[in-house]
Amino acid sequence: MLRQDYVLRLIERAVAALSKALGLMAQGQLTKSQAALRAAYDAVVRVDRDMLENLDPRTLAPLLGPEEVVRVVARIFAAEGDLHERMNDPDRASKLWRRGEDASHFLDI
């Protein structure tokens, strides 16, 4: 029960940071949105952000923990992809979108 409460609090913090990032992105405040996305990752993941991007999905998902955490991280990757699309970096955006899909698809295997 305590672990479940702890995970729920992590997810709530990450979702709050993600919501803030999306709001800032909608307002065109891309640098601030990027910082909020970093906070979203930091809220839910205890692994270096750059490592998240480089690990294969089969290694990444177990490191993240419960399915709910994996899904939140996948959504953060997708939002970061959206941010890079707005920053006119389509290659980076595509990589991040694929990363989010990879992480969430791992759960369906």
mmCIF file of N, CA and C in Angstrom:
data_model
loop_
_atom_site.group_PDB
_atom_site.id
_atom_site.type_symbol
_atom_site.label_atom_id
_atom_site.label_comp_id
_atom_site.label_asym_id
_atom_site.label_seq_id
_atom_site.Cartn_x
_atom_site.Cartn_y
_atom_site.Cartn_z
ATOM 1 N N MET A 1 0.824 -1.199 0.000
ATOM 2 C CA MET A 1 0.000 0.000 0.000
ATOM 3 C C MET A 1 0.865 1.260 0.000
ATOM 4 N N LEU A 2 1.924 1.283 0.806
ATOM 5 C CA LEU A 2 2.791 2.454 0.837
ATOM 6 C C LEU A 2 3.488 2.672 -0.503
ATOM 7 N N ARG A 3 3.934 1.571 -1.105
ATOM 8 C CA ARG A 3 4.589 1.687 -2.419
ATOM 9 C C ARG A 3 3.609 2.229 -3.450
ATOM 10 N N GLN A 4 2.379 1.747 -3.415
ATOM 11 C CA GLN A 4 1.370 2.218 -4.361
ATOM 12 C C GLN A 4 1.110 3.716 -4.166
ATOM 13 N N ASP A 5 1.036 4.162 -2.921
ATOM 14 C CA ASP A 5 0.848 5.586 -2.634
ATOM 15 C C ASP A 5 2.029 6.406 -3.138
ATOM 16 N N TYR A 6 3.233 5.877 -2.947
ATOM 17 C CA TYR A 6 4.441 6.557 -3.396
ATOM 18 C C TYR A 6 4.428 6.705 -4.920
ATOM 19 N N VAL A 7 4.118 5.642 -5.624
ATOM 20 C CA VAL A 7 4.071 5.670 -7.092
ATOM 21 C C VAL A 7 2.996 6.650 -7.555
ATOM 22 N N LEU A 8 1.864 6.641 -6.898
ATOM 23 C CA LEU A 8 0.792 7.563 -7.256
ATOM 24 C C LEU A 8 1.251 9.011 -7.094
ATOM 25 N N ARG A 9 1.952 9.317 -6.022
ATOM 26 C CA ARG A 9 2.462 10.682 -5.816
ATOM 27 C C ARG A 9 3.466 11.067 -6.907
ATOM 28 N N LEU A 10 4.337 10.133 -7.292
ATOM 29 C CA LEU A 10 5.286 10.402 -8.377
ATOM 30 C C LEU A 10 4.542 10.732 -9.668
ATOM 31 N N ILE A 11 3.548 9.931 -9.968
ATOM 32 C CA ILE A 11 2.781 10.133 -11.198
ATOM 33 C C ILE A 11 2.043 11.465 -11.153
ATOM 34 N N GLU A 12 1.463 11.803 -10.023
ATOM 35 C CA GLU A 12 0.750 13.072 -9.896
ATOM 36 C C GLU A 12 1.686 14.256 -10.128
ATOM 37 N N ARG A 13 2.903 14.190 -9.575
ATOM 38 C CA ARG A 13 3.874 15.272 -9.785
ATOM 39 C C ARG A 13 4.285 15.365 -11.255
ATOM 40 N N ALA A 14 4.493 14.208 -11.872
ATOM 41 C CA ALA A 14 4.884 14.208 -13.282
ATOM 42 C C ALA A 14 3.767 14.756 -14.157
ATOM 43 N N VAL A 15 2.540 14.364 -13.881
ATOM 44 C CA VAL A 15 1.401 14.844 -14.670
ATOM 45 C C VAL A 15 1.212 16.345 -14.483
ATOM 46 N N ALA A 16 1.420 16.841 -13.276
ATOM 47 C CA ALA A 16 1.312 18.285 -13.042
ATOM 48 C C ALA A 16 2.377 19.041 -13.845
ATOM 49 N N ALA A 17 3.606 18.529 -13.845
ATOM 50 C CA ALA A 17 4.678 19.167 -14.614
ATOM 51 C C ALA A 17 4.399 19.062 -16.115
ATOM 52 N N LEU A 18 3.871 17.929 -16.548
ATOM 53 C CA LEU A 18 3.528 17.749 -17.961
ATOM 54 C C LEU A 18 2.425 18.723 -18.369
ATOM 55 N N SER A 19 1.418 18.865 -17.534
ATOM 56 C CA SER A 19 0.333 19.812 -17.825
ATOM 57 C C SER A 19 0.866 21.239 -17.934
ATOM 58 N N LYS A 20 1.767 21.589 -17.028
ATOM 59 C CA LYS A 20 2.380 22.917 -17.077
ATOM 60 C C LYS A 20 3.150 23.088 -18.379
ATOM 61 N N ALA A 21 3.920 22.065 -18.764
ATOM 62 C CA ALA A 21 4.707 22.128 -20.000
ATOM 63 C C ALA A 21 3.806 22.320 -21.212
ATOM 64 N N LEU A 22 2.705 21.582 -21.255
ATOM 65 C CA LEU A 22 1.785 21.694 -22.385
ATOM 66 C C LEU A 22 1.140 23.079 -22.444
ATOM 67 N N GLY A 23 0.809 23.620 -21.277
ATOM 68 C CA GLY A 23 0.247 24.970 -21.234
ATOM 69 C C GLY A 23 1.241 26.017 -21.725
ATOM 70 N N LEU A 24 2.478 25.893 -21.279
ATOM 71 C CA LEU A 24 3.519 26.817 -21.725
ATOM 72 C C LEU A 24 3.772 26.682 -23.227
ATOM 73 N N MET A 25 3.730 25.446 -23.707
ATOM 74 C CA MET A 25 3.928 25.211 -25.138
ATOM 75 C C MET A 25 2.822 25.892 -25.938
ATOM 76 N N ALA A 26 1.595 25.767 -25.463
ATOM 77 C CA ALA A 26 0.454 26.384 -26.142
ATOM 78 C C ALA A 26 0.579 27.909 -26.175
ATOM 79 N N GLN A 27 1.237 28.460 -25.167
ATOM 80 C CA GLN A 27 1.444 29.907 -25.097
ATOM 81 C C GLN A 27 2.673 30.355 -25.881
ATOM 82 N N GLY A 28 3.391 29.398 -26.458
ATOM 83 C CA GLY A 28 4.580 29.736 -27.227
ATOM 84 C C GLY A 28 5.827 29.935 -26.393
ATOM 85 N N GLN A 29 5.769 29.586 -25.126
ATOM 86 C CA GLN A 29 6.919 29.732 -24.228
ATOM 87 C C GLN A 29 7.727 28.424 -24.245
ATOM 88 N N LEU A 30 8.440 28.221 -25.331
ATOM 89 C CA LEU A 30 9.067 26.931 -25.589
ATOM 90 C C LEU A 30 10.217 26.613 -24.637
ATOM 91 N N THR A 31 11.016 27.595 -24.281
ATOM 92 C CA THR A 31 12.123 27.345 -23.354
ATOM 93 C C THR A 31 11.596 26.955 -21.977
ATOM 94 N N LYS A 32 10.573 27.645 -21.525
ATOM 95 C CA LYS A 32 9.970 27.305 -20.233
ATOM 96 C C LYS A 32 9.279 25.951 -20.295
ATOM 97 N N SER A 33 8.677 25.650 -21.429
ATOM 98 C CA SER A 33 8.038 24.343 -21.607
ATOM 99 C C SER A 33 9.078 23.234 -21.528
ATOM 100 N N GLN A 34 10.226 23.458 -22.127
ATOM 101 C CA GLN A 34 11.292 22.459 -22.089
ATOM 102 C C GLN A 34 11.741 22.209 -20.647
ATOM 103 N N ALA A 35 11.852 23.258 -19.866
ATOM 104 C CA ALA A 35 12.234 23.108 -18.456
ATOM 105 C C ALA A 35 11.161 22.342 -17.682
ATOM 106 N N ALA A 36 9.900 22.601 -17.978
ATOM 107 C CA ALA A 36 8.809 21.893 -17.303
ATOM 108 C C ALA A 36 8.799 20.412 -17.693
ATOM 109 N N LEU A 37 9.137 20.103 -18.944
ATOM 110 C CA LEU A 37 9.225 18.700 -19.348
ATOM 111 C C LEU A 37 10.362 18.002 -18.608
ATOM 112 N N ARG A 38 11.455 18.693 -18.427
ATOM 113 C CA ARG A 38 12.573 18.127 -17.660
ATOM 114 C C ARG A 38 12.105 17.835 -16.229
ATOM 115 N N ALA A 39 11.325 18.746 -15.661
ATOM 116 C CA ALA A 39 10.787 18.526 -14.315
ATOM 117 C C ALA A 39 9.837 17.333 -14.289
ATOM 118 N N ALA A 40 9.087 17.132 -15.367
ATOM 119 C CA ALA A 40 8.179 15.983 -15.440
ATOM 120 C C ALA A 40 8.970 14.683 -15.422
ATOM 121 N N TYR A 41 10.039 14.617 -16.212
ATOM 122 C CA TYR A 41 10.902 13.423 -16.182
ATOM 123 C C TYR A 41 11.468 13.217 -14.778
ATOM 124 N N ASP A 42 12.008 14.296 -14.207
ATOM 125 C CA ASP A 42 12.652 14.202 -12.895
ATOM 126 C C ASP A 42 11.678 13.761 -11.803
ATOM 127 N N ALA A 43 10.413 14.131 -11.960
ATOM 128 C CA ALA A 43 9.415 13.793 -10.942
ATOM 129 C C ALA A 43 9.137 12.303 -10.870
ATOM 130 N N VAL A 44 9.253 11.620 -11.979
ATOM 131 C CA VAL A 44 8.807 10.230 -12.025
ATOM 132 C C VAL A 44 9.935 9.224 -12.267
ATOM 133 N N VAL A 45 11.083 9.692 -12.728
ATOM 134 C CA VAL A 45 12.157 8.784 -13.108
ATOM 135 C C VAL A 45 13.406 9.050 -12.288
ATOM 136 N N ARG A 46 14.016 7.998 -11.833
ATOM 137 C CA ARG A 46 15.252 8.115 -11.069
ATOM 138 C C ARG A 46 16.455 7.682 -11.912
ATOM 139 N N VAL A 47 16.291 7.769 -13.218
ATOM 140 C CA VAL A 47 17.338 7.424 -14.173
ATOM 141 C C VAL A 47 17.684 8.699 -14.930
ATOM 142 N N ASP A 48 18.937 8.877 -15.288
ATOM 143 C CA ASP A 48 19.372 10.032 -16.055
ATOM 144 C C ASP A 48 18.525 10.198 -17.315
ATOM 145 N N ARG A 49 18.061 11.386 -17.582
ATOM 146 C CA ARG A 49 17.175 11.663 -18.719
ATOM 147 C C ARG A 49 17.793 11.201 -20.038
ATOM 148 N N ASP A 50 19.076 11.476 -20.249
ATOM 149 C CA ASP A 50 19.716 11.084 -21.497
ATOM 150 C C ASP A 50 19.776 9.564 -21.640
ATOM 151 N N MET A 51 19.933 8.872 -20.519
ATOM 152 C CA MET A 51 19.950 7.416 -20.552
ATOM 153 C C MET A 51 18.581 6.882 -20.990
ATOM 154 N N LEU A 52 17.525 7.551 -20.578
ATOM 155 C CA LEU A 52 16.173 7.130 -20.975
ATOM 156 C C LEU A 52 16.038 7.035 -22.482
ATOM 157 N N GLU A 53 16.655 7.973 -23.143
ATOM 158 C CA GLU A 53 16.515 8.036 -24.588
ATOM 159 C C GLU A 53 17.357 6.976 -25.301
ATOM 160 N N ASN A 54 18.390 6.505 -24.648
ATOM 161 C CA ASN A 54 19.320 5.597 -25.300
ATOM 162 C C ASN A 54 19.101 4.119 -24.990
ATOM 163 N N LEU A 55 18.368 3.823 -23.944
ATOM 164 C CA LEU A 55 18.113 2.421 -23.607
ATOM 165 C C LEU A 55 17.048 1.832 -24.527
ATOM 166 N N ASP A 56 17.201 0.567 -24.842
ATOM 167 C CA ASP A 56 16.159 -0.074 -25.646
ATOM 168 C C ASP A 56 14.914 -0.256 -24.771
ATOM 169 N N PRO A 57 13.732 -0.289 -25.395
ATOM 170 C CA PRO A 57 12.480 -0.353 -24.627
ATOM 171 C C PRO A 57 12.388 -1.542 -23.680
ATOM 172 N N ARG A 58 12.940 -2.673 -24.059
ATOM 173 C CA ARG A 58 12.873 -3.853 -23.182
ATOM 174 C C ARG A 58 13.695 -3.658 -21.908
ATOM 175 N N THR A 59 14.721 -2.837 -21.980
ATOM 176 C CA THR A 59 15.520 -2.521 -20.793
ATOM 177 C C THR A 59 14.888 -1.364 -20.030
ATOM 178 N N LEU A 60 14.386 -0.396 -20.768
ATOM 179 C CA LEU A 60 13.833 0.810 -20.164
ATOM 180 C C LEU A 60 12.595 0.547 -19.314
ATOM 181 N N ALA A 61 11.629 -0.158 -19.859
ATOM 182 C CA ALA A 61 10.358 -0.340 -19.153
ATOM 183 C C ALA A 61 10.525 -0.943 -17.759
ATOM 184 N N PRO A 62 11.307 -2.006 -17.588
ATOM 185 C CA PRO A 62 11.468 -2.539 -16.228
ATOM 186 C C PRO A 62 12.166 -1.563 -15.275
ATOM 187 N N LEU A 63 13.061 -0.722 -15.805
ATOM 188 C CA LEU A 63 13.725 0.275 -14.960
ATOM 189 C C LEU A 63 12.746 1.326 -14.458
ATOM 190 N N LEU A 64 11.737 1.619 -15.272
ATOM 191 C CA LEU A 64 10.769 2.649 -14.894
ATOM 192 C C LEU A 64 9.795 2.164 -13.832
ATOM 193 N N GLY A 65 9.554 0.874 -13.810
ATOM 194 C CA GLY A 65 8.672 0.333 -12.786
ATOM 195 C C GLY A 65 7.288 0.021 -13.302
ATOM 196 N N PRO A 66 6.269 0.372 -12.521
ATOM 197 C CA PRO A 66 4.884 0.003 -12.844
ATOM 198 C C PRO A 66 4.434 0.537 -14.207
ATOM 199 N N GLU A 67 3.474 -0.153 -14.764
ATOM 200 C CA GLU A 67 2.914 0.200 -16.072
ATOM 201 C C GLU A 67 2.502 1.665 -16.140
ATOM 202 N N GLU A 68 1.925 2.175 -15.092
ATOM 203 C CA GLU A 68 1.456 3.566 -15.088
ATOM 204 C C GLU A 68 2.612 4.532 -15.285
ATOM 205 N N VAL A 69 3.751 4.244 -14.684
ATOM 206 C CA VAL A 69 4.927 5.096 -14.825
ATOM 207 C C VAL A 69 5.440 5.041 -16.264
ATOM 208 N N VAL A 70 5.479 3.853 -16.837
ATOM 209 C CA VAL A 70 5.922 3.697 -18.229
ATOM 210 C C VAL A 70 5.033 4.530 -19.145
ATOM 211 N N ARG A 71 3.737 4.477 -18.925
ATOM 212 C CA ARG A 71 2.802 5.234 -19.775
ATOM 213 C C ARG A 71 2.989 6.747 -19.615
ATOM 214 N N VAL A 72 3.250 7.206 -18.401
ATOM 215 C CA VAL A 72 3.486 8.639 -18.183
ATOM 216 C C VAL A 72 4.765 9.069 -18.891
ATOM 217 N N VAL A 73 5.817 8.280 -18.768
ATOM 218 C CA VAL A 73 7.074 8.610 -19.435
ATOM 219 C C VAL A 73 6.885 8.616 -20.956
ATOM 220 N N ALA A 74 6.120 7.675 -21.476
ATOM 221 C CA ALA A 74 5.836 7.655 -22.909
ATOM 222 C C ALA A 74 5.126 8.938 -23.332
ATOM 223 N N ARG A 75 4.201 9.399 -22.519
ATOM 224 C CA ARG A 75 3.480 10.644 -22.826
ATOM 225 C C ARG A 75 4.408 11.849 -22.755
ATOM 226 N N ILE A 76 5.348 11.847 -21.818
ATOM 227 C CA ILE A 76 6.309 12.950 -21.731
ATOM 228 C C ILE A 76 7.190 12.964 -22.983
ATOM 229 N N PHE A 77 7.638 11.775 -23.431
ATOM 230 C CA PHE A 77 8.409 11.711 -24.677
ATOM 231 C C PHE A 77 7.600 12.311 -25.829
ATOM 232 N N ALA A 78 6.331 11.961 -25.918
ATOM 233 C CA ALA A 78 5.481 12.478 -26.994
ATOM 234 C C ALA A 78 5.360 13.998 -26.915
ATOM 235 N N ALA A 79 5.187 14.523 -25.717
ATOM 236 C CA ALA A 79 5.084 15.977 -25.548
ATOM 237 C C ALA A 79 6.395 16.655 -25.917
ATOM 238 N N GLU A 80 7.500 16.021 -25.566
ATOM 239 C CA GLU A 80 8.796 16.586 -25.933
ATOM 240 C C GLU A 80 8.960 16.561 -27.461
ATOM 241 N N GLY A 81 8.432 15.521 -28.097
ATOM 242 C CA GLY A 81 8.421 15.489 -29.558
ATOM 243 C C GLY A 81 7.623 16.647 -30.129
ATOM 244 N N ASP A 82 6.459 16.914 -29.548
ATOM 245 C CA ASP A 82 5.640 18.047 -29.985
ATOM 246 C C ASP A 82 6.409 19.359 -29.841
ATOM 247 N N LEU A 83 7.124 19.490 -28.738
ATOM 248 C CA LEU A 83 7.914 20.700 -28.493
ATOM 249 C C LEU A 83 8.970 20.873 -29.586
ATOM 250 N N HIS A 84 9.670 19.803 -29.905
ATOM 251 C CA HIS A 84 10.721 19.909 -30.922
ATOM 252 C C HIS A 84 10.136 20.164 -32.316
ATOM 253 N N GLU A 85 8.943 19.680 -32.549
ATOM 254 C CA GLU A 85 8.284 20.007 -33.815
ATOM 255 C C GLU A 85 8.038 21.515 -33.877
ATOM 256 N N ARG A 86 7.580 22.086 -32.790
ATOM 257 C CA ARG A 86 7.345 23.538 -32.737
ATOM 258 C C ARG A 86 8.647 24.324 -32.842
ATOM 259 N N MET A 87 9.742 23.700 -32.430
ATOM 260 C CA MET A 87 11.057 24.347 -32.498
ATOM 261 C C MET A 87 11.724 24.103 -33.854
ATOM 262 N N ASN A 88 10.944 23.599 -34.817
ATOM 263 C CA ASN A 88 11.432 23.335 -36.176
ATOM 264 C C ASN A 88 12.587 22.336 -36.210
ATOM 265 N N ASP A 89 12.447 21.296 -35.428
ATOM 266 C CA ASP A 89 13.433 20.213 -35.407
ATOM 267 C C ASP A 89 12.685 18.890 -35.622
ATOM 268 N N PRO A 90 12.223 18.655 -36.869
ATOM 269 C CA PRO A 90 11.387 17.488 -37.122
ATOM 270 C C PRO A 90 12.088 16.149 -36.897
ATOM 271 N N ASP A 91 13.393 16.092 -37.130
ATOM 272 C CA ASP A 91 14.106 14.827 -36.915
ATOM 273 C C ASP A 91 14.098 14.446 -35.438
ATOM 274 N N ARG A 92 14.381 15.410 -34.592
ATOM 275 C CA ARG A 92 14.366 15.161 -33.139
ATOM 276 C C ARG A 92 12.949 14.823 -32.681
ATOM 277 N N ALA A 93 11.975 15.545 -33.212
ATOM 278 C CA ALA A 93 10.576 15.291 -32.861
ATOM 279 C C ALA A 93 10.200 13.851 -33.196
ATOM 280 N N SER A 94 10.549 13.407 -34.389
ATOM 281 C CA SER A 94 10.224 12.033 -34.799
ATOM 282 C C SER A 94 10.886 11.010 -33.895
ATOM 283 N N LYS A 95 12.127 11.268 -33.542
ATOM 284 C CA LYS A 95 12.846 10.337 -32.655
ATOM 285 C C LYS A 95 12.142 10.236 -31.305
ATOM 286 N N LEU A 96 11.716 11.358 -30.759
ATOM 287 C CA LEU A 96 11.049 11.356 -29.456
ATOM 288 C C LEU A 96 9.665 10.711 -29.535
ATOM 289 N N TRP A 97 8.946 10.964 -30.605
ATOM 290 C CA TRP A 97 7.639 10.314 -30.773
ATOM 291 C C TRP A 97 7.792 8.806 -30.844
ATOM 292 N N ARG A 98 8.783 8.360 -31.630
ATOM 293 C CA ARG A 98 9.036 6.911 -31.717
ATOM 294 C C ARG A 98 9.426 6.348 -30.362
ATOM 295 N N ARG A 99 10.197 7.110 -29.614
ATOM 296 C CA ARG A 99 10.632 6.656 -28.290
ATOM 297 C C ARG A 99 9.433 6.458 -27.381
ATOM 298 N N GLY A 100 8.508 7.391 -27.414
ATOM 299 C CA GLY A 100 7.297 7.257 -26.615
ATOM 300 C C GLY A 100 6.466 6.069 -27.041
ATOM 301 N N GLU A 101 6.361 5.849 -28.340
ATOM 302 C CA GLU A 101 5.620 4.695 -28.845
ATOM 303 C C GLU A 101 6.300 3.395 -28.444
ATOM 304 N N ASP A 102 7.630 3.364 -28.547
ATOM 305 C CA ASP A 102 8.382 2.161 -28.176
ATOM 306 C C ASP A 102 8.125 1.791 -26.722
ATOM 307 N N ALA A 103 8.200 2.788 -25.854
ATOM 308 C CA ALA A 103 8.014 2.523 -24.424
ATOM 309 C C ALA A 103 6.605 2.013 -24.140
ATOM 310 N N SER A 104 5.611 2.652 -24.729
ATOM 311 C CA SER A 104 4.238 2.224 -24.448
ATOM 312 C C SER A 104 3.909 0.903 -25.140
ATOM 313 N N HIS A 105 4.478 0.662 -26.300
ATOM 314 C CA HIS A 105 4.231 -0.605 -26.989
ATOM 315 C C HIS A 105 4.864 -1.781 -26.268
ATOM 316 N N PHE A 106 5.929 -1.531 -25.549
ATOM 317 C CA PHE A 106 6.562 -2.605 -24.793
ATOM 318 C C PHE A 106 5.567 -3.249 -23.829
ATOM 319 N N LEU A 107 4.662 -2.439 -23.302
ATOM 320 C CA LEU A 107 3.683 -2.963 -22.337
ATOM 321 C C LEU A 107 2.711 -3.936 -22.976
ATOM 322 N N ASP A 108 2.558 -3.840 -24.303
ATOM 323 C CA ASP A 108 1.610 -4.706 -25.006
ATOM 324 C C ASP A 108 2.224 -6.024 -25.452
ATOM 325 N N ILE A 109 3.519 -6.172 -25.247
ATOM 326 C CA ILE A 109 4.199 -7.400 -25.680
ATOM 327 C C ILE A 109 3.864 -8.544 -24.752
#
